[in-house]
Amino acid sequence: QKKPGKPRVVYAPTQLLGFRRLLPMQPPDVIHLDWQMRVVEALRELPVEFICQPHPEGLFKGRPHPLQPFATTLRGNFEAQLDAADVFVFDYPSTTALWEAACTDARIVYLNIGSGELSPEIDRLFRERARVIDVAYDTHNRPLLDALALREAVLANAPPPDPAPFRCLLAGVK
């Protein structure tokens, strides 16, 4: 349950794949893990209760995740976070967890590293629902984290989001 005090922030990075590839494409694991570590580092600096809940599948299924030494890391039932989180941070659009979170009253910060496009209508709805930070890349094709934009998005004193459009789309409930 949500508690008064520091907001609970849940970062749900997607799975690392090893030699497999999925569509939409995501950066190679070495780039993506470096990215995830920088996101964790930035979130750890904030005055929040920070939880990292990596995708349960992928290269580290059943093994410790490399982010574990750097953040409180939970594995397993993401649904347990849906009522407890004040803010969710995602960086991959093709995950059930993102769309489940869109149906909650929690705020969403989406770090758009270019791992998939949404249809124009869904993109518009999503940008109304979530704070989207479009990520730039350096000359070595590594995503650049704007830690200040992430900080401002996570700590924003914004009005509660309206999950109704996503509840209606995904569950047929208003």
PDB file of N, CA, C and O in Angstrom, residues 31 48 60 65 71 75-77 110 113 119 121 125:
ATOM      1  N   ILE A  31      25.263  -2.296 -24.086  1.00  0.00           N
ATOM      2  CA  ILE A  31      24.797  -0.902 -24.112  1.00  0.00           C
ATOM      3  C   ILE A  31      23.599  -0.741 -23.186  1.00  0.00           C
ATOM      4  O   ILE A  31      23.508   0.215 -22.407  1.00  0.00           O
ATOM      5  N   VAL A  48      13.652   9.466  -2.677  1.00  0.00           N
ATOM      6  CA  VAL A  48      12.522   8.576  -2.915  1.00  0.00           C
ATOM      7  C   VAL A  48      12.832   7.207  -2.320  1.00  0.00           C
ATOM      8  O   VAL A  48      13.984   6.891  -2.025  1.00  0.00           O
ATOM      9  N   PHE A  60      19.082 -13.341 -17.374  1.00  0.00           N
ATOM     10  CA  PHE A  60      19.305 -13.535 -15.935  1.00  0.00           C
ATOM     11  C   PHE A  60      18.115 -14.197 -15.239  1.00  0.00           C
ATOM     12  O   PHE A  60      17.990 -14.105 -14.025  1.00  0.00           O
ATOM     13  N   HIS A  65      20.425 -10.532 -10.872  1.00  0.00           N
ATOM     14  CA  HIS A  65      20.519  -9.524 -11.924  1.00  0.00           C
ATOM     15  C   HIS A  65      21.707  -8.612 -11.634  1.00  0.00           C
ATOM     16  O   HIS A  65      21.986  -8.309 -10.475  1.00  0.00           O
ATOM     17  N   ALA A  71      20.864  -1.482  -6.257  1.00  0.00           N
ATOM     18  CA  ALA A  71      19.516  -1.034  -5.892  1.00  0.00           C
ATOM     19  C   ALA A  71      18.759  -2.179  -5.253  1.00  0.00           C
ATOM     20  O   ALA A  71      19.032  -3.348  -5.544  1.00  0.00           O
ATOM     21  N   ARG A  75      12.280  -9.455  -7.677  1.00  0.00           N
ATOM     22  CA  ARG A  75      12.024 -10.310  -8.842  1.00  0.00           C
ATOM     23  C   ARG A  75      10.641 -10.920  -8.673  1.00  0.00           C
ATOM     24  O   ARG A  75      10.145 -11.050  -7.563  1.00  0.00           O
ATOM     25  N   GLY A  76      10.039 -11.294  -9.769  1.00  0.00           N
ATOM     26  CA  GLY A  76       8.768 -11.991  -9.671  1.00  0.00           C
ATOM     27  C   GLY A  76       7.581 -11.105  -9.957  1.00  0.00           C
ATOM     28  O   GLY A  76       7.569 -10.361 -10.921  1.00  0.00           O
ATOM     29  N   ASN A  77       6.605 -11.133  -9.095  1.00  0.00           N
ATOM     30  CA  ASN A  77       5.277 -10.570  -9.297  1.00  0.00           C
ATOM     31  C   ASN A  77       5.275  -9.039  -9.414  1.00  0.00           C
ATOM     32  O   ASN A  77       5.206  -8.340  -8.418  1.00  0.00           O
ATOM     33  N   TYR A 110       8.597   7.713 -18.889  1.00  0.00           N
ATOM     34  CA  TYR A 110       9.037   6.801 -19.943  1.00  0.00           C
ATOM     35  C   TYR A 110      10.267   7.391 -20.613  1.00  0.00           C
ATOM     36  O   TYR A 110      10.214   8.477 -21.186  1.00  0.00           O
ATOM     37  N   ILE A 113      14.119   5.412 -25.504  1.00  0.00           N
ATOM     38  CA  ILE A 113      15.422   5.181 -26.129  1.00  0.00           C
ATOM     39  C   ILE A 113      15.280   4.705 -27.571  1.00  0.00           C
ATOM     40  O   ILE A 113      16.258   4.295 -28.190  1.00  0.00           O
ATOM     41  N   SER A 119       1.677   3.758 -32.381  1.00  0.00           N
ATOM     42  CA  SER A 119       0.861   4.367 -33.430  1.00  0.00           C
ATOM     43  C   SER A 119       0.607   5.821 -33.033  1.00  0.00           C
ATOM     44  O   SER A 119       0.654   6.159 -31.840  1.00  0.00           O
ATOM     45  N   GLU A 121      -2.044   7.621 -32.683  1.00  0.00           N
ATOM     46  CA  GLU A 121      -3.122   7.815 -31.707  1.00  0.00           C
ATOM     47  C   GLU A 121      -2.696   7.370 -30.311  1.00  0.00           C
ATOM     48  O   GLU A 121      -2.933   8.067 -29.324  1.00  0.00           O
ATOM     49  N   LEU A 125      -2.102   9.619 -26.815  1.00  0.00           N
ATOM     50  CA  LEU A 125      -2.711   9.241 -25.537  1.00  0.00           C
ATOM     51  C   LEU A 125      -1.649   8.972 -24.474  1.00  0.00           C
ATOM     52  O   LEU A 125      -1.779   9.400 -23.326  1.00  0.00           O
TER      53      LEU A 125
END
